[in-house]
Short mmCIF file of C-alpha atoms and ligand atoms in Angstrom, two decimals:
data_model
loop_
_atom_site.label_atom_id
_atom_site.label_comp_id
_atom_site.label_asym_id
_atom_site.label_seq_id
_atom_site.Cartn_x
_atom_site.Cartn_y
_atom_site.Cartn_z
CA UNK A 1 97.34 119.66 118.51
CA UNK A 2 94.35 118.51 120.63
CA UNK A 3 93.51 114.89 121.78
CA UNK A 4 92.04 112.37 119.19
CA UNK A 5 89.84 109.37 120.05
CA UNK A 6 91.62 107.26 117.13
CA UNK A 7 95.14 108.02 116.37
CA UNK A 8 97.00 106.28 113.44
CA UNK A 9 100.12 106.77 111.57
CA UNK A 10 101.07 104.78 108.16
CA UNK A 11 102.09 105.20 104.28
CA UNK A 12 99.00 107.09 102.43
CA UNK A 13 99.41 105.98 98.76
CA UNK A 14 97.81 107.41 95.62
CA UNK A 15 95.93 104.14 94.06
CA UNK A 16 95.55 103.90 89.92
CA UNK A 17 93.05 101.23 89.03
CA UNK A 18 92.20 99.79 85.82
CA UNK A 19 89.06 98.56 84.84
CA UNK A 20 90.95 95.67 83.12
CA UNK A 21 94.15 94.26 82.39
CA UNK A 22 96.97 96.57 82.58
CA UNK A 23 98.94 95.27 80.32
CA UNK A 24 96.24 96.83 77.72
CA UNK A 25 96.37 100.19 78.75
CA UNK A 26 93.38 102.27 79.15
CA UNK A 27 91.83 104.72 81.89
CA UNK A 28 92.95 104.56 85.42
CA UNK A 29 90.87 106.46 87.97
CA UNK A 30 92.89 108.00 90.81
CA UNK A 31 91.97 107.37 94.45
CA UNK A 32 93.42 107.78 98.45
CA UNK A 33 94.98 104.88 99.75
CA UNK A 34 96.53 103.08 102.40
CA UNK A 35 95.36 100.83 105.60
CA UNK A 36 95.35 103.29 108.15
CA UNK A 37 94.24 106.23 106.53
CA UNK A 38 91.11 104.23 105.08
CA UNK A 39 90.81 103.68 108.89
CA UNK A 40 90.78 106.88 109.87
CA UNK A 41 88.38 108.22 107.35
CA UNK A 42 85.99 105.08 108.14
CA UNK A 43 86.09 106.77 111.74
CA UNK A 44 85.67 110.44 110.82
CA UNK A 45 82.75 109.80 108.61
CA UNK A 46 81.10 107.82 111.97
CA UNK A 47 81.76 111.19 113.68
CA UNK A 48 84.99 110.18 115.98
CA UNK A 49 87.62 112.52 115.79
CA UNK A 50 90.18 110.41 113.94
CA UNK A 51 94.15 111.84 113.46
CA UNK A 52 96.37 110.40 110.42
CA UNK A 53 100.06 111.19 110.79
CA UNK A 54 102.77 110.51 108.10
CA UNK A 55 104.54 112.08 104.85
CA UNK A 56 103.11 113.14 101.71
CA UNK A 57 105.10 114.98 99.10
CA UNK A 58 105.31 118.38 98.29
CA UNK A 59 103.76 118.03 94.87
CA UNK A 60 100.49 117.73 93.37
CA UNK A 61 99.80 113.94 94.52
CA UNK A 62 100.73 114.63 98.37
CA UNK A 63 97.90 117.77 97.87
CA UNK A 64 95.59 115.30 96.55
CA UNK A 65 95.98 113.29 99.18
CA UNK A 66 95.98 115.66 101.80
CA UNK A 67 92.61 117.16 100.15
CA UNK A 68 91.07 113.91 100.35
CA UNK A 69 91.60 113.71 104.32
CA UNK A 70 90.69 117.24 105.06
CA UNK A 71 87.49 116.49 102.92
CA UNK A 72 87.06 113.87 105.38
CA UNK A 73 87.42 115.30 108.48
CA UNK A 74 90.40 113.44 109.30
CA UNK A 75 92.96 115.43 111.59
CA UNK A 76 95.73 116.28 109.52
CA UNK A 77 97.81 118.05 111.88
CA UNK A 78 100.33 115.98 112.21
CA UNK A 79 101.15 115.27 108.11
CA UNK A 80 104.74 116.00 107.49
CA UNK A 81 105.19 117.58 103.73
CA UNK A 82 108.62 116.09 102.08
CA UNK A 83 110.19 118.17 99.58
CA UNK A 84 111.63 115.50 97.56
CA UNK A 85 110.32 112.02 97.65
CA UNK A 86 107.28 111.45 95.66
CA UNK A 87 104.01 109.70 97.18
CA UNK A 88 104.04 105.99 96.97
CA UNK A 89 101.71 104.38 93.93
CA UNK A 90 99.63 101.38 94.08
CA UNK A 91 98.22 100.25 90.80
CA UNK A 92 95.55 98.18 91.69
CA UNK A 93 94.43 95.91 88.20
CA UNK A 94 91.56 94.53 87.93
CA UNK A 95 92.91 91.65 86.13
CA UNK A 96 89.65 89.43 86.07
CA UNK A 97 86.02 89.80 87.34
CA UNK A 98 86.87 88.64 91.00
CA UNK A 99 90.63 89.25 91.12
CA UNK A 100 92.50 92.36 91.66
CA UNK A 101 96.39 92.58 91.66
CA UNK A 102 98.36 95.12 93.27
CA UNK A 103 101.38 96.55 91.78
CA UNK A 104 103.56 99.00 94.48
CA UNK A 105 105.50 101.47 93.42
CA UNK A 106 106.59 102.88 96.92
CA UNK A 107 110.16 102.07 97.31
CA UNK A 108 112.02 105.39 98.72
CA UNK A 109 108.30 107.12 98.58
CA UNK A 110 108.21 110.16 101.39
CA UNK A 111 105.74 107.59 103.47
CA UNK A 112 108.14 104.73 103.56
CA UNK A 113 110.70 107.50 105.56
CA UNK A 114 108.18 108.32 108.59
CA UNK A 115 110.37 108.24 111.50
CA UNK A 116 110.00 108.53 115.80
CA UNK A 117 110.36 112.54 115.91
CA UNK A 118 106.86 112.61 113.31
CA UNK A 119 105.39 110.83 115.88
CA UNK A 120 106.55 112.79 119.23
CA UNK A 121 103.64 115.38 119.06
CA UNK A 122 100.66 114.04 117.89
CA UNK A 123 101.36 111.05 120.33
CA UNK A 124 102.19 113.92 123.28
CA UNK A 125 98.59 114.77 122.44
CA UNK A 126 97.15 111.57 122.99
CA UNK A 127 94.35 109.64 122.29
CA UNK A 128 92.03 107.17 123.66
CA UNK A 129 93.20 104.28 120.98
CA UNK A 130 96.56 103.99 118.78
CA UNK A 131 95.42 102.09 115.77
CA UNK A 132 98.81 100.22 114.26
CA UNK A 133 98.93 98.48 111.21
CA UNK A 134 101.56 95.46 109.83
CA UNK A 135 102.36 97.39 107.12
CA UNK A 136 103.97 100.55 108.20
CA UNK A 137 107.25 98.30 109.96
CA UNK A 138 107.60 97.04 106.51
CA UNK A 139 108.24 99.99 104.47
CA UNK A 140 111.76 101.09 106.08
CA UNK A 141 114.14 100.70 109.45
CA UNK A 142 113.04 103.97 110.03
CA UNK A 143 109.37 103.56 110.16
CA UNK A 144 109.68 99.84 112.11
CA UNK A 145 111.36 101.86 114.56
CA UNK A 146 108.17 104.40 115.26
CA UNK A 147 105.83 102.16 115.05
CA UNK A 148 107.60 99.88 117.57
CA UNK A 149 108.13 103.45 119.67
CA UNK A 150 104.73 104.21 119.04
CA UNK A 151 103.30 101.19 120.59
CA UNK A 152 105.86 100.89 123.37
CA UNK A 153 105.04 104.91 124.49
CA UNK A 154 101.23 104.47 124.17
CA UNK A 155 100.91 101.06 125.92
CA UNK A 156 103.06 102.86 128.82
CA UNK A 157 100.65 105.60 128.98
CA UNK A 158 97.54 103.30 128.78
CA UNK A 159 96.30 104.12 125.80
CA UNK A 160 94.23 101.51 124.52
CA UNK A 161 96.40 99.97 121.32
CA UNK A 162 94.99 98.51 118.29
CA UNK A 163 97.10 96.04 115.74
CA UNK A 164 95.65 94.87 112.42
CA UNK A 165 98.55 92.75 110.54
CA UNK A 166 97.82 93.53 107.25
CA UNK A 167 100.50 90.95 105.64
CA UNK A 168 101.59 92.16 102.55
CA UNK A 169 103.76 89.65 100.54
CA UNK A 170 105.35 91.96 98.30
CA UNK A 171 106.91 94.21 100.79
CA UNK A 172 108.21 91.53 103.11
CA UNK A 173 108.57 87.53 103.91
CA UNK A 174 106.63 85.87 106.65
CA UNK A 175 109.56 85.00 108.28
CA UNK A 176 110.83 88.76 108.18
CA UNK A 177 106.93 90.03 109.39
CA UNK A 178 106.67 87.46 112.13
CA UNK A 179 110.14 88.26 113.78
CA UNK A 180 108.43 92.20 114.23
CA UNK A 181 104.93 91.83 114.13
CA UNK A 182 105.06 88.99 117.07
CA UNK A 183 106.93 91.26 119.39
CA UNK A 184 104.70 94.19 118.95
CA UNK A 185 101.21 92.78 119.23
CA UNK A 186 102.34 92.20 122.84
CA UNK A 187 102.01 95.93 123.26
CA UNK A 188 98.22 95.63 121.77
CA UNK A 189 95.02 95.21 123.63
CA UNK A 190 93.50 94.06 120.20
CA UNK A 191 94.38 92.37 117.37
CA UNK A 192 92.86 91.70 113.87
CA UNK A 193 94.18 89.20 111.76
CA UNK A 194 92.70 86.92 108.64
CA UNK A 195 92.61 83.42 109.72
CA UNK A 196 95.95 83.13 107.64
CA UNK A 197 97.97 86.27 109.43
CA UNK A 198 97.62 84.86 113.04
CA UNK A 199 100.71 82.81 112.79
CA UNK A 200 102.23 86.13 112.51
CA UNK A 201 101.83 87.36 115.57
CA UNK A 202 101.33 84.54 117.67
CA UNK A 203 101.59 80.59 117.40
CA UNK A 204 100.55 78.23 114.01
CA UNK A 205 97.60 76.18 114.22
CA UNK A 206 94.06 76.43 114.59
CA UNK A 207 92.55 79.99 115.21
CA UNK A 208 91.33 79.08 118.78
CA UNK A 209 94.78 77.93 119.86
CA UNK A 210 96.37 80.97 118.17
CA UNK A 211 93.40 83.32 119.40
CA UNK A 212 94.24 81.78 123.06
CA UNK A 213 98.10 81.89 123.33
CA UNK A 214 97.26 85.77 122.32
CA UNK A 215 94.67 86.20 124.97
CA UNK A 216 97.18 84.64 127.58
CA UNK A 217 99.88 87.08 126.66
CA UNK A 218 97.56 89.64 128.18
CA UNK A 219 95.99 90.89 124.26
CA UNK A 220 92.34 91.46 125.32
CA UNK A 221 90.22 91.12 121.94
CA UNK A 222 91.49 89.15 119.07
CA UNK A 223 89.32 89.61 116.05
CA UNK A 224 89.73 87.24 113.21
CA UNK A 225 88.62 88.69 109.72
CA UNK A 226 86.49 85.70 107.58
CA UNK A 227 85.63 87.28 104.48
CA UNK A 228 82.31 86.50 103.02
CA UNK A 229 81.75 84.18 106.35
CA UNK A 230 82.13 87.47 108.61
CA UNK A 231 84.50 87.43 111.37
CA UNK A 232 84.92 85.91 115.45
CA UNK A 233 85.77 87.50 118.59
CA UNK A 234 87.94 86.02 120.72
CA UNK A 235 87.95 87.25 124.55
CA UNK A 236 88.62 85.94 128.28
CA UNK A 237 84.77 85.59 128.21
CA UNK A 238 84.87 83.31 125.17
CA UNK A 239 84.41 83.29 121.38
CA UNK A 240 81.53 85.43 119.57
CA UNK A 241 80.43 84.95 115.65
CA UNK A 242 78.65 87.84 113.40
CA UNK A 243 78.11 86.92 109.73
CA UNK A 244 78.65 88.77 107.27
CA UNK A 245 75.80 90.77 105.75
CA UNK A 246 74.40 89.52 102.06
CA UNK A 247 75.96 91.87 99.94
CA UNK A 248 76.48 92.20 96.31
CA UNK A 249 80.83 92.31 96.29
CA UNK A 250 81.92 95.20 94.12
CA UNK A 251 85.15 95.69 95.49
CA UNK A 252 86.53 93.41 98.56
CA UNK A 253 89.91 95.74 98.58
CA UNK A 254 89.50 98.02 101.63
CA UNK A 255 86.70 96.07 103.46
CA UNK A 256 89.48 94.80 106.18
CA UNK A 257 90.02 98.62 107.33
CA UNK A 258 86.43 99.20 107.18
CA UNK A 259 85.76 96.14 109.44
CA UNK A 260 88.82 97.40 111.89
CA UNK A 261 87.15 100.91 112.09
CA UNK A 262 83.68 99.50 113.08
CA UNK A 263 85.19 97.60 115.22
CA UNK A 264 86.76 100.52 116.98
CA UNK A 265 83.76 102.71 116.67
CA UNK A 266 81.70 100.39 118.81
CA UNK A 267 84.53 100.67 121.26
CA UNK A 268 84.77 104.66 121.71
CA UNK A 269 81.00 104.19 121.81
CA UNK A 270 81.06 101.75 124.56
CA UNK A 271 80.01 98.52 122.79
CA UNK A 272 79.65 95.69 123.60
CA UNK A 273 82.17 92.87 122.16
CA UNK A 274 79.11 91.81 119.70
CA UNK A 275 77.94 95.25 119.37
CA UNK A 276 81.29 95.97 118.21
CA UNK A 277 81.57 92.95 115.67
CA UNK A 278 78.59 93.40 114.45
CA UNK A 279 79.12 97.07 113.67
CA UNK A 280 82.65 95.85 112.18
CA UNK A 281 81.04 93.52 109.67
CA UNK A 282 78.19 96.40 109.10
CA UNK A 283 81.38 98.70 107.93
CA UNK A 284 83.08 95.51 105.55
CA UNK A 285 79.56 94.94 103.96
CA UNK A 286 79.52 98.59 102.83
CA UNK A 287 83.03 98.22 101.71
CA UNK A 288 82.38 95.11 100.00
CA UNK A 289 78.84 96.93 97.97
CA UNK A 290 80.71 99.88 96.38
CA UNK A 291 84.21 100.71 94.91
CA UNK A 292 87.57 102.05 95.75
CA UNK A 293 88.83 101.42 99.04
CA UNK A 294 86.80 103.65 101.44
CA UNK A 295 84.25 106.01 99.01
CA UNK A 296 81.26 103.99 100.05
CA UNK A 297 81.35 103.68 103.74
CA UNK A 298 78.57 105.32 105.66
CA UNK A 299 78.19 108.16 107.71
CA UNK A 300 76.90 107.56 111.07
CA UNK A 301 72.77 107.84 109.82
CA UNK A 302 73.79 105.33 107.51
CA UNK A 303 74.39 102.57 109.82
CA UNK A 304 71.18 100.05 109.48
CA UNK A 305 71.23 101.07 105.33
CA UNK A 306 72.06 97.55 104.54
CA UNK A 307 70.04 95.66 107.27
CA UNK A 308 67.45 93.93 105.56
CA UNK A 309 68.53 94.92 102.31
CA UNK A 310 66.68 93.63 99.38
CA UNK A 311 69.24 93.04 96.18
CA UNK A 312 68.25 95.91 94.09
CA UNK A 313 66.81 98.07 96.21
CA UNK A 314 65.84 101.53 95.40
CA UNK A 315 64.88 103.90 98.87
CA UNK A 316 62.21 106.55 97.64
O1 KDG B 401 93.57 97.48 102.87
C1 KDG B 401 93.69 98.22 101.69
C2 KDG B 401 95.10 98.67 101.69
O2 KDG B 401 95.89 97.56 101.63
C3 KDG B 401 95.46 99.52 100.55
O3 KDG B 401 94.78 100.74 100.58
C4 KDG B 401 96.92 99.82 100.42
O4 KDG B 401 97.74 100.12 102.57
C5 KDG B 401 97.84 99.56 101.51
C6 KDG B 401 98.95 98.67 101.27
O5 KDG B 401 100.02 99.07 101.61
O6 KDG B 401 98.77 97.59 100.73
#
């Protein structure tokens, strides 16, 4: 296994969505899910050498998956084939125009049982960051465990370590996600929250209070995700702001781990903090213009596709 610049570990999930209420039945078109992988192929396609560890079954649906990241160019070397537990679903409905509702169906999934000993080699191998997402702690004891290993081993071996908190309601209280997530993002050199997660991982109030109690903990970035207003930097240096670019939203599900990624991609390229945003919010903006969590994001040639983009544009 050879060194990655981006190495991140999670629950990949096979993601059914409806073009309507599911209750009525109908098509569902199958796609690769989950936070960190739609991380790590947001890196590969920008050309970084991006590693996803965890479990996928042995059947059909943990080959689909694992097709879909080899397509990719994700590193793969590290996936861990279970025998017996299925992949994790994720029905995602598009219940109205502008609102999508997820439905898991993950409990005992082979992702939810990742464990410290999947983790041993491809961390041994290193890599320059260790991207971490909120959800992975909630899936299991077992996973909370290597992620809070993970973190621990990298940060000790000065790895640079990333945290996006990615609350998810239905697999865990706030309560339940702040008594972990608070403890580990003092491991992390950056963390990404919505304005709404930072209580999470550090103290309630206003972002800049939050965003500062982080920074004096020793966290070096915090990024705080805005949505259609774009997102904010946080540093010792002070605050930066990049708007988001006009867009027409297709799909807003995924556009957090395409932000993260450009984010990180300025970094490995040696960025600046507002190169970085602004790359970040170039990566949501394509999530945001196209379907399904990570189809649409650009390869590296792609980058300045959407600046001064005219609604309806067709490139002859
Ligand atoms: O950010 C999109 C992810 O949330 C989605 O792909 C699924 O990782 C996921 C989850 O567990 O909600």
């Amino acid at each position: 296994m050879t060194a990655a610049d981006v190495l991140t570990f999670g629950e990949s999930l096979v993601s059914l969505r409806s073009a309507g209420p599911l209750v009525g039945g109908g098509a569902l078109t199958m796609h690769l899910a989950g936070a960190e992988c739609n991380v790590a192929v947001a890196l590969a396609r920008l050309g970084h050498r991006a590693a996803w560890v965890g479990r996928l079954s042995g059947d059909e649906l943990g080959e689909f998956a694992l097709r879909q990241l080899r397509a990719e160019g994700v590193l793969v070397d590290g996936v861990v084939r279970d025998p017996v537990r299925p992949t994790g679903l994720m029905f995602l409905e598009r219940r109205a125009a502008d609102v999508t509702r997820v439905q898991y169906h993950r409990a005992g999934s082979a992702g939810s049982v990742l464990c410290v000993d999947d983790l041993r080699t491809p961390l041994a191998a290193g890599a320059r960051v260790l991207h971490l997402s909120g959800i992975t702690p909630a899936l299991s004891p077992s996973a909370r465990a290597a992620t809070v290993w993970a973190a621990e081993t990298a940060s000790a071996a000065g790895m640079l370590v990333s945290l996006d908190v990615n609350y998810r309601g239905r697999l865990w209280t706030r309560d339940e996600a702040r008594a972990v997530l608070a403890p580990l993002a003092r491991y992390a050199s950056i963390v990404i929250a919505s304005a709404d997660e930072l209580d999470l991982v550090g103290e309630a109030g206003p972002d800049e209070s939050a965003a500062a109690a982080l920074l004096d903990q020793g966290v070096g970035t915090v990024l705080v995700k805005l949505g259609a207003a774009g997102a904010r930097a946080y540093t010792t240096d002070g605050v930066l702001h990049a708007g988001a670019l006009a867009v027409t939203a297709i799909d807003t599900v995924g556009a957090g781990d395409a932000f993260t990624a450009g984010y990180l991609s300025g970094v490995l390229d040696g960025l600046d903090a507002a190169g970085s945003l602004r790359r970040g919010v170039t990566l949501g903006a394509f999530a945001v213009a196209s379907g399904g969590d990570w189809e649409g994001l650009p390869r590296r040639d792609e980058l300045a596709l959407l600046d001064g983009y005219e609604a309806g544009s067709t490139i002859r």
